[in-house]
CSV table of C-alpha atoms and ligand atoms in Angstrom, one decimal:
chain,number,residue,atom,x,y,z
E,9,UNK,CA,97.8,62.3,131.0
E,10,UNK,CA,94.8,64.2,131.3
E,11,UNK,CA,93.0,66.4,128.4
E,12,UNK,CA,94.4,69.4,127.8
E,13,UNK,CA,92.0,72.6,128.6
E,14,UNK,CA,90.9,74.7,125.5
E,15,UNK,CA,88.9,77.9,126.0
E,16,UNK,CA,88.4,80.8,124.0
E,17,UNK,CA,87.5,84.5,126.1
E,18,UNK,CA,86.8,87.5,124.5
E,19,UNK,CA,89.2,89.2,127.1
E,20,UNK,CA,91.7,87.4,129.1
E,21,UNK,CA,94.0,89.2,131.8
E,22,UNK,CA,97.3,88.1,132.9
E,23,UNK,CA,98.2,88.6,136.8
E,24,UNK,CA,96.2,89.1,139.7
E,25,UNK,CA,98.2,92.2,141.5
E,26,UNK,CA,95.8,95.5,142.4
E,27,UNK,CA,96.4,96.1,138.1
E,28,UNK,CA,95.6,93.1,136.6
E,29,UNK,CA,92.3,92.4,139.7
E,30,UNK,CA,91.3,96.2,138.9
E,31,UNK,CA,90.6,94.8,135.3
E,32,UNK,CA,88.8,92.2,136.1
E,33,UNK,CA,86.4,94.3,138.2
E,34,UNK,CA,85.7,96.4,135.8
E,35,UNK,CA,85.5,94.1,132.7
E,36,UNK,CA,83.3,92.1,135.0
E,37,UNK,CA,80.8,94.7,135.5
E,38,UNK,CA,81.0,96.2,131.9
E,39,UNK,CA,79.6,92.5,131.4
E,40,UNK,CA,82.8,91.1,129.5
E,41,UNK,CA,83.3,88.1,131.4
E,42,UNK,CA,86.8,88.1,131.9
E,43,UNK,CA,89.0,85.6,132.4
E,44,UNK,CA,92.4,85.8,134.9
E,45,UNK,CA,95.5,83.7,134.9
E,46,UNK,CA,96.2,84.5,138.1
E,47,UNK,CA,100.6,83.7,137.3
E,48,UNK,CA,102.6,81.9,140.2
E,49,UNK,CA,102.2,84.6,142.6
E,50,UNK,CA,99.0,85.4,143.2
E,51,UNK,CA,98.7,88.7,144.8
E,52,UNK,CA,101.4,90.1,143.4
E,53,UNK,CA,104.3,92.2,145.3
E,54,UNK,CA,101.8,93.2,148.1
E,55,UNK,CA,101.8,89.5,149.2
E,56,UNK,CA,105.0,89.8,150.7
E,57,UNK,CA,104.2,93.5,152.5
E,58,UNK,CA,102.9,93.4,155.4
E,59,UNK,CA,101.1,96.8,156.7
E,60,UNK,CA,99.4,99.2,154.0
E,61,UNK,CA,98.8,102.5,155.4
E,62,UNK,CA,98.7,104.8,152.4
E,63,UNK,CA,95.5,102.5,150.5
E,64,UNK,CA,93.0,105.4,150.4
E,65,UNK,CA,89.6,104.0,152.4
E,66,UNK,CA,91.8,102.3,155.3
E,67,UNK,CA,92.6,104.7,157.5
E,68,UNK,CA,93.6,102.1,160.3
E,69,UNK,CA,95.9,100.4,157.0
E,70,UNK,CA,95.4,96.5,156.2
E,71,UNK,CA,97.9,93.7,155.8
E,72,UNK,CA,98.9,93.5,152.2
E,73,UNK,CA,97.4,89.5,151.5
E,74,UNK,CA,94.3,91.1,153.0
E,75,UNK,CA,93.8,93.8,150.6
E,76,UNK,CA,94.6,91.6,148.0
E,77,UNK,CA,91.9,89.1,148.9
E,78,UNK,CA,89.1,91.9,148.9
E,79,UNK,CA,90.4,92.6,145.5
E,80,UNK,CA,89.6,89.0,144.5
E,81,UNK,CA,86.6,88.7,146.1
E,82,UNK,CA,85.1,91.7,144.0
E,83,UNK,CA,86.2,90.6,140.9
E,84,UNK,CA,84.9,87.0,142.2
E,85,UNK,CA,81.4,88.8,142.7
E,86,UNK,CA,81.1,89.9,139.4
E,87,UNK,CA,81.7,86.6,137.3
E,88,UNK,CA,85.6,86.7,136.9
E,89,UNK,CA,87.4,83.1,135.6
E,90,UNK,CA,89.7,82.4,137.1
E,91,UNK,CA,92.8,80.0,135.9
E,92,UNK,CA,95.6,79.2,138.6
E,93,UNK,CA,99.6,79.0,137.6
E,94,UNK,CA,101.4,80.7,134.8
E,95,UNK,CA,101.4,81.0,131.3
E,96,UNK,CA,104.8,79.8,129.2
E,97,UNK,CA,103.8,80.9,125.6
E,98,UNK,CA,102.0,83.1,124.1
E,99,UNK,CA,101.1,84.0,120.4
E,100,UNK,CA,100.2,87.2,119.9
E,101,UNK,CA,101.5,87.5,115.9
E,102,UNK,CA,98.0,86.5,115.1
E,103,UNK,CA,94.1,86.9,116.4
E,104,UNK,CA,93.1,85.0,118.5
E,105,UNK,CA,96.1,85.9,120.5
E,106,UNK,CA,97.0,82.2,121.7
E,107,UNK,CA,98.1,81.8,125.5
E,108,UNK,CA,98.9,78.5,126.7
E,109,UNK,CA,101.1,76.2,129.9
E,110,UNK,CA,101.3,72.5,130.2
E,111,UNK,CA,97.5,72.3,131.2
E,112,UNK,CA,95.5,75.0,129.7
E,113,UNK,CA,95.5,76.4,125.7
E,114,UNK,CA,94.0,80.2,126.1
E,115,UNK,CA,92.0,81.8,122.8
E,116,UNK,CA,91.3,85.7,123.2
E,117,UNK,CA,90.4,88.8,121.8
E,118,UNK,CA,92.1,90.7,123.7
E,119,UNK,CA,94.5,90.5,126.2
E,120,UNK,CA,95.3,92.7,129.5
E,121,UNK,CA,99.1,92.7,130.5
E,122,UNK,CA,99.4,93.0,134.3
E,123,UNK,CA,102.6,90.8,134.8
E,124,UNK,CA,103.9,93.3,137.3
E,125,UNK,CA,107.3,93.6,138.2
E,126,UNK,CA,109.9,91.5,140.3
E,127,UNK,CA,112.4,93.3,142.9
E,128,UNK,CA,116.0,92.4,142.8
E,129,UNK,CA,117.3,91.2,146.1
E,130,UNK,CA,120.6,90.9,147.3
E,131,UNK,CA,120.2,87.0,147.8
E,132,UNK,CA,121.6,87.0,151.2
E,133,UNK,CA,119.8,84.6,153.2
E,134,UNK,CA,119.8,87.0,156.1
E,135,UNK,CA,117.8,89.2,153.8
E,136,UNK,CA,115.3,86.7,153.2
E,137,UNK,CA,115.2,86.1,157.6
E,138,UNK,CA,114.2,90.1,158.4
E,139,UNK,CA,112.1,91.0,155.1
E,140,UNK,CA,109.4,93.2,156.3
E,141,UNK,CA,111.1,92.9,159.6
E,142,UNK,CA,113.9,95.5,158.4
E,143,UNK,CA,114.1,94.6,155.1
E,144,UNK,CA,112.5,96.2,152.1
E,145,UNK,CA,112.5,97.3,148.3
E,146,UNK,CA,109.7,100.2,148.5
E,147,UNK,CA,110.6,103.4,150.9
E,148,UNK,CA,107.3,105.2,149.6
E,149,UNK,CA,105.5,101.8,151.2
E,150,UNK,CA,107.6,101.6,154.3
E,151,UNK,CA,109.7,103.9,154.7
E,152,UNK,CA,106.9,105.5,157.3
E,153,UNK,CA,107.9,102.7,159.9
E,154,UNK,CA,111.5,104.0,160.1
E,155,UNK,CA,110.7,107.5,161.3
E,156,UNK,CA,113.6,109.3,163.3
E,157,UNK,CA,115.9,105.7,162.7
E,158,UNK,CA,119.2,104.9,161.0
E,159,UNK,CA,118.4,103.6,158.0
E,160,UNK,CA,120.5,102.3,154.6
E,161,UNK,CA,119.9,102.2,151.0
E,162,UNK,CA,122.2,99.3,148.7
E,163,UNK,CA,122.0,100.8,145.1
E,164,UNK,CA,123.7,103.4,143.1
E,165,UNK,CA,121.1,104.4,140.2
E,166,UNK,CA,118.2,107.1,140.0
E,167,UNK,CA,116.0,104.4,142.1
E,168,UNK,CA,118.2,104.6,145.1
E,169,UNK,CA,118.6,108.2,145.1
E,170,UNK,CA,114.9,108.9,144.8
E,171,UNK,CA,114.6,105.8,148.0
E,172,UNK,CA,117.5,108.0,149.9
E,173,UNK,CA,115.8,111.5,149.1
E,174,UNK,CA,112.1,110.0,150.4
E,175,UNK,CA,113.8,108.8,153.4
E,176,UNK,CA,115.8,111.5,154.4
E,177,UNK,CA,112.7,113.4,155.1
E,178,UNK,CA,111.2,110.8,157.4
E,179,UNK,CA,114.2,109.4,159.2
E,180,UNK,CA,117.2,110.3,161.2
E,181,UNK,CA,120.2,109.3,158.8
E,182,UNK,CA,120.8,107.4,155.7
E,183,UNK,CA,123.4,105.9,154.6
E,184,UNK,CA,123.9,104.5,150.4
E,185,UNK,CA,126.1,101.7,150.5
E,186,UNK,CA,127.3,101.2,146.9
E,187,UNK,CA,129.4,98.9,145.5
E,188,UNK,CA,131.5,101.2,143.4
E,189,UNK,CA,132.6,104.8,144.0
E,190,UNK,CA,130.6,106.2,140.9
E,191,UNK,CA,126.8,106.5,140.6
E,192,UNK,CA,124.8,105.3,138.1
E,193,UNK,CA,122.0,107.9,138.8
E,194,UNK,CA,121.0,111.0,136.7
E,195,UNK,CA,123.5,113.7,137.6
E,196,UNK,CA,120.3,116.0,139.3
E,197,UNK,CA,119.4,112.8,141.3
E,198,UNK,CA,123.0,112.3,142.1
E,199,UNK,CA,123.4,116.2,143.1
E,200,UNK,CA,120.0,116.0,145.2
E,201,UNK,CA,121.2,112.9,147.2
E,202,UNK,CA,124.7,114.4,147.8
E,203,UNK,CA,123.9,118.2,148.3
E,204,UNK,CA,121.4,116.4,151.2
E,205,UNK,CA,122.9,116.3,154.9
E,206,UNK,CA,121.0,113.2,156.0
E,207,UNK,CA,122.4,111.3,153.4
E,208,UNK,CA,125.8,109.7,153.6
E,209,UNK,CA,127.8,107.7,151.0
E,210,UNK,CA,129.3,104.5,151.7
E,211,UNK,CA,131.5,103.9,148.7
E,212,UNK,CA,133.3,100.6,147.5
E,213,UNK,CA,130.6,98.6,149.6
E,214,UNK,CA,128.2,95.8,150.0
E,215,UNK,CA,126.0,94.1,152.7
E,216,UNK,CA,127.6,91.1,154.3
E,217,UNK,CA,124.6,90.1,156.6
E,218,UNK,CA,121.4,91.9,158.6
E,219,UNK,CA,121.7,90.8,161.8
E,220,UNK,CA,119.0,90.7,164.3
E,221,UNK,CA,116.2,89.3,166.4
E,222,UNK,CA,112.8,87.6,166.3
E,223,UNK,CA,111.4,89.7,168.1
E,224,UNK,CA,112.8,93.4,167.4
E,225,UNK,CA,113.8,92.6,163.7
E,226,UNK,CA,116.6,93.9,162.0
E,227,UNK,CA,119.4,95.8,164.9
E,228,UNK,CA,122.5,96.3,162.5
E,229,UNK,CA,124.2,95.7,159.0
E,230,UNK,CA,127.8,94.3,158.6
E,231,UNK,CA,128.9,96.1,155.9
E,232,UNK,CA,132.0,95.4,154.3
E,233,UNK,CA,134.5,97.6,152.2
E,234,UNK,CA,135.3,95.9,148.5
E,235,UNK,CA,138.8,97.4,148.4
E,236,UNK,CA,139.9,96.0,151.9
E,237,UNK,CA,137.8,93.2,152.5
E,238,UNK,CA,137.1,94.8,156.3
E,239,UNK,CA,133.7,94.4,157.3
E,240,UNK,CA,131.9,96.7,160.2
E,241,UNK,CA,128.8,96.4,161.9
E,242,UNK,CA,126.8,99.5,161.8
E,243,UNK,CA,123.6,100.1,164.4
E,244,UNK,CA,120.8,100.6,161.2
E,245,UNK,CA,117.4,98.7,161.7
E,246,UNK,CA,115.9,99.6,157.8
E,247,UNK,CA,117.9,98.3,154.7
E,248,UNK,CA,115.9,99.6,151.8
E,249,UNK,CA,117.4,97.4,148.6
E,250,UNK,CA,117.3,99.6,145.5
E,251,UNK,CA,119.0,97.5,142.8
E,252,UNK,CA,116.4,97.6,140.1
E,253,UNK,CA,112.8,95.6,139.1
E,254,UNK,CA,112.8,92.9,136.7
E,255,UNK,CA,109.8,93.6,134.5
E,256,UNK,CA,107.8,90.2,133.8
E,257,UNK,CA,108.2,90.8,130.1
E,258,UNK,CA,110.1,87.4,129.5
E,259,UNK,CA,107.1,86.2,127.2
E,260,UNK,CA,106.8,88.8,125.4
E,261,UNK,CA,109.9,90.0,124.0
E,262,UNK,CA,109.7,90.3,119.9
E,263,UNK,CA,106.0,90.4,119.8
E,264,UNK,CA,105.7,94.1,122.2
E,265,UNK,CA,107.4,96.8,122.2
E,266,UNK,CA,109.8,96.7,125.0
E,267,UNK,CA,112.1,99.8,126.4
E,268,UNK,CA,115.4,99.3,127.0
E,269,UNK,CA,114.7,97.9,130.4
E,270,UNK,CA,112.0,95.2,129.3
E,271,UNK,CA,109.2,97.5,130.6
E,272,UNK,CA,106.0,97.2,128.0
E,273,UNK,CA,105.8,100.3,126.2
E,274,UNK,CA,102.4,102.4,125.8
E,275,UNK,CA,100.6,104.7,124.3
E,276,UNK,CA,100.9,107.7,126.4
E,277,UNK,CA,98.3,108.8,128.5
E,278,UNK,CA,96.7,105.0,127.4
E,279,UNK,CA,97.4,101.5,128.0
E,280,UNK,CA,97.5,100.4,124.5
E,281,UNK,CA,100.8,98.6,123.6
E,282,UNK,CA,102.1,98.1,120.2
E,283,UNK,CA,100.1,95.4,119.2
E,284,UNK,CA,96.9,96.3,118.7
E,285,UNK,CA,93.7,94.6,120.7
E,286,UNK,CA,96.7,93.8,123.8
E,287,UNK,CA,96.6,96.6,126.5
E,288,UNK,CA,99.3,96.5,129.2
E,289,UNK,CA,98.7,98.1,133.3
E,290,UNK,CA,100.7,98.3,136.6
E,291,UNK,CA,104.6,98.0,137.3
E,292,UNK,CA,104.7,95.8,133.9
E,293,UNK,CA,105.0,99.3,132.4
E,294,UNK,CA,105.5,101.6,134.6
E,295,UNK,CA,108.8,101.8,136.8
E,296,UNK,CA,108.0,105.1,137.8
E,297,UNK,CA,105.3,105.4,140.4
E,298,UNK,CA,104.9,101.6,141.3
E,299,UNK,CA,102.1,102.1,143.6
E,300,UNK,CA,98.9,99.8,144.3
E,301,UNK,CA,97.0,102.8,143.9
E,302,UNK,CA,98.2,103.7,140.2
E,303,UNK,CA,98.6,99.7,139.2
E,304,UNK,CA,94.8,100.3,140.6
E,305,UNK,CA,94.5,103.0,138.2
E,306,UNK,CA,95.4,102.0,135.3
E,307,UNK,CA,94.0,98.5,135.8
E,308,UNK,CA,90.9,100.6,135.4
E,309,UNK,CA,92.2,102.4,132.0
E,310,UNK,CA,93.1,99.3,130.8
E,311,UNK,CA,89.5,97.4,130.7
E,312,UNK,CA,88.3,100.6,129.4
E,313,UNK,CA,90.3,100.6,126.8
E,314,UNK,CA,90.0,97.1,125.8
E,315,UNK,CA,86.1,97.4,126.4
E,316,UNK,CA,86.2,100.3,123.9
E,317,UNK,CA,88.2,98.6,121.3
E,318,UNK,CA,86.6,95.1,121.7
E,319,UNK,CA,83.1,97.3,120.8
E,320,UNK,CA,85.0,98.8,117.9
E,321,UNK,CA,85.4,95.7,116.2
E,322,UNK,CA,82.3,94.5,116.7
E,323,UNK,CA,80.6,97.8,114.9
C,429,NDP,P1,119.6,100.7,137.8
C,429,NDP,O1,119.8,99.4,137.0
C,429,NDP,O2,119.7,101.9,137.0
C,429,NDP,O3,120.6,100.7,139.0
C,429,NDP,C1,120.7,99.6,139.8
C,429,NDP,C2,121.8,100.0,140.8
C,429,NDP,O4,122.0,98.9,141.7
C,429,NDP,C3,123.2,100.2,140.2
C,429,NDP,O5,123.9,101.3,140.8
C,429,NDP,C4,123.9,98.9,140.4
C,429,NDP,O6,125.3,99.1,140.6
C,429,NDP,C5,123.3,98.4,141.7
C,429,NDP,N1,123.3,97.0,141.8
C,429,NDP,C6,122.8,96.1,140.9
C,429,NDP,N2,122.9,94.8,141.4
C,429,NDP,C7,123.5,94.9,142.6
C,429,NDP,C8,123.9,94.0,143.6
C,429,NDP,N3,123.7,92.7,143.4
C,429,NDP,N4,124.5,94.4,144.7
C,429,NDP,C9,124.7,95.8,144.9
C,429,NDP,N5,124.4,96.7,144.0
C,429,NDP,C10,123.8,96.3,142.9
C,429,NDP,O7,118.1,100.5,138.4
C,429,NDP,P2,117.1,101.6,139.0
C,429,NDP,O8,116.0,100.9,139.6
C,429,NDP,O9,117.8,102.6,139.8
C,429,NDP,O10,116.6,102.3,137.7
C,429,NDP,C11,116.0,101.6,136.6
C,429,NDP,C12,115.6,102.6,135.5
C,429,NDP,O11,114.5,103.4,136.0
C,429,NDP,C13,116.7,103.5,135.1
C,429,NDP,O12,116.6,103.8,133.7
C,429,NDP,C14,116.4,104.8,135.9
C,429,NDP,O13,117.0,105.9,135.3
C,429,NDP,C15,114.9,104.8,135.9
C,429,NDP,N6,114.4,105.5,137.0
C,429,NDP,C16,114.1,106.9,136.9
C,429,NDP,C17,113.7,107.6,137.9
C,429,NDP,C18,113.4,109.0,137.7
C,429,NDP,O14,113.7,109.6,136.7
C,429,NDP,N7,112.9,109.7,138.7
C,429,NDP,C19,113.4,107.0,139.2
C,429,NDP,C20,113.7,105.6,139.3
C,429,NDP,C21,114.2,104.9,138.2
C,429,NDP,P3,126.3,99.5,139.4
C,429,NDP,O15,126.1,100.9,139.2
C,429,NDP,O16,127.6,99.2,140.0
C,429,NDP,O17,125.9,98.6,138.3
């Protein structure tokens, strides 16, 4: 078996989405020599996007893996490290914060959060066939593509109504399949969706299959009904699934404060978590916005931050 790696950085950032790249540019050029564990998908949720139109400095839009690789190519250019995989413990009850996986044993002073966040899917494998040919889990990032269409959203909480509200004003109708006959959302987000004459409620419902072509993508949803088993095919060519984000929090629980969701909680208006000298950016803690641009932003906050408290300690 070959030697374990052992390395100590004075800042080490996990995840290599627009947040946790952001970082690294800018630790890189305030001369911290970063080092990234770039987790098993590199990239982050962008990866599996096609088209970004609403990056500001594209106006023509990009593919999502391309934006992504200019983002590692400027944090290449100023002296990030970069460590492949994922890390499956980490130590933060004492400094160094300890970070390690079956090949490499991380040291570091401080320690940039930028896990991101995972969408739930339905785990239909007809899903899986027209994603980003029909199928999505961000409205604000493709909803654009559905203009004047028939579109649906699967979800009942305040993420699907927000998804239905954004769409309404781009497309022709929507339609919330839910699979009970009650909402989850906040009553105003539930009175917004419903007092709105695009949007239709399918109640007592679930996707059976997205059904398609190669070549046009998604043409219609069977939908069935949970009461009576019957299942309808409907003409919709956008499914928009709205059934929550995992957080990537899983190594952290009992050493950061968590909300009741997993998110990583911060300081507001900061990214400074609840242990101090650990900083935390992007959808890891935010399930609001969940935009490149913001994960961008506070990507940026956060190697400020950490650059400002590293120097702290060292005065
Ligand atoms: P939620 O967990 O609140 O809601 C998920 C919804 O998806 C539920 O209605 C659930 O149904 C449904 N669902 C879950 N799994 C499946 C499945 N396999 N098939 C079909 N339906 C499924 O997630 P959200 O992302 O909506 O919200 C997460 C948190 O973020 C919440 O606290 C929310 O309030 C907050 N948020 C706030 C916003 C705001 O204030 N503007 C905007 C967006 C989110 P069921 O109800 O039957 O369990």
């Amino acid at each position: 078996m070959s030697e374990k790696t052992r390395q100590h950085h004075k800042l080490l950032i996990l995840g290599s989405g627009p947040a946790g790249l952001t970082a690294a540019i800018y630790a890189a050029r305030a001369n911290l020599k970063p080092a990234l564990v770039s987790g098993f998908e590199p990239g982050g949720q962008l990866m599996i996007t096609t088209e970004v139109e609403n990056y500001p400095g594209f106006p023509e839009g990009l593919q999502g893996p391309k934006l992504m690789d200019m983002f590692r190519a400027q944090a290449e250019r100023f002296g990030t490290q970069f460590y492949a995989g994922d890390i499956e413990n980490a130590d933060l009850s004492q400094k160094p914060f300890r970070l390690q996986n079956a090949s490499v044993e991380l040291t570091c002073d401080a320690l940039i959060i930028s896990t991101g966040a995972s969408a739930r899917w339905l785990g239909l494998e007809s899903e899986e066939r027209y994603k980003n040919k029909g199928v999505s889990a961000c409205a604000t990032c493709d909803g654009f593509f559905f203009r004047n269409q028939d579109v649906a959203v699967v979800g009942g909480g305040d993420t699907a109504m927000e998804e239905a509200l954004y769409l309404a004003n781009l497309c022709k109708r929507v339609y919330v399949i839910h699979r009970r006959d009650e909402l989850r959302a906040s009553q105003i987000m539930q009175k917004r969706a419903i007092q709105n004459e695009k949007i239709e409620f399918v109640w007592n419902s679930a996707v059976d299959e997205v059904l398609g072509d190669d070549q046009k993508g998604m043409t219609s949803l069977k939908i069935r009904n949970l009461k009576t088993n019957e299942i309808k095919e409907h003409p919709i060519t956008g499914l928009f699934v709205a059934i929550g984000h995992t957080p990537n929090t899983h190594l952290f629980q009992k050493q950061l404060n968590l909300d009741e969701n997993g998110y990583i909680v911060v300081k507001p208006g900061t990214t400074y978590t609840s242990v101090e000298g650990v900083f935390a950016c992007g959808d890891v803690q935010d399930h609001v916005y969940r935009q490149a641009v913001t994960a961008a932003g506070t990507g940026c906050m956060a190697a400020i931050d950490s650059e400002r408290w590293l120097a702290e300690q060292e005065s």
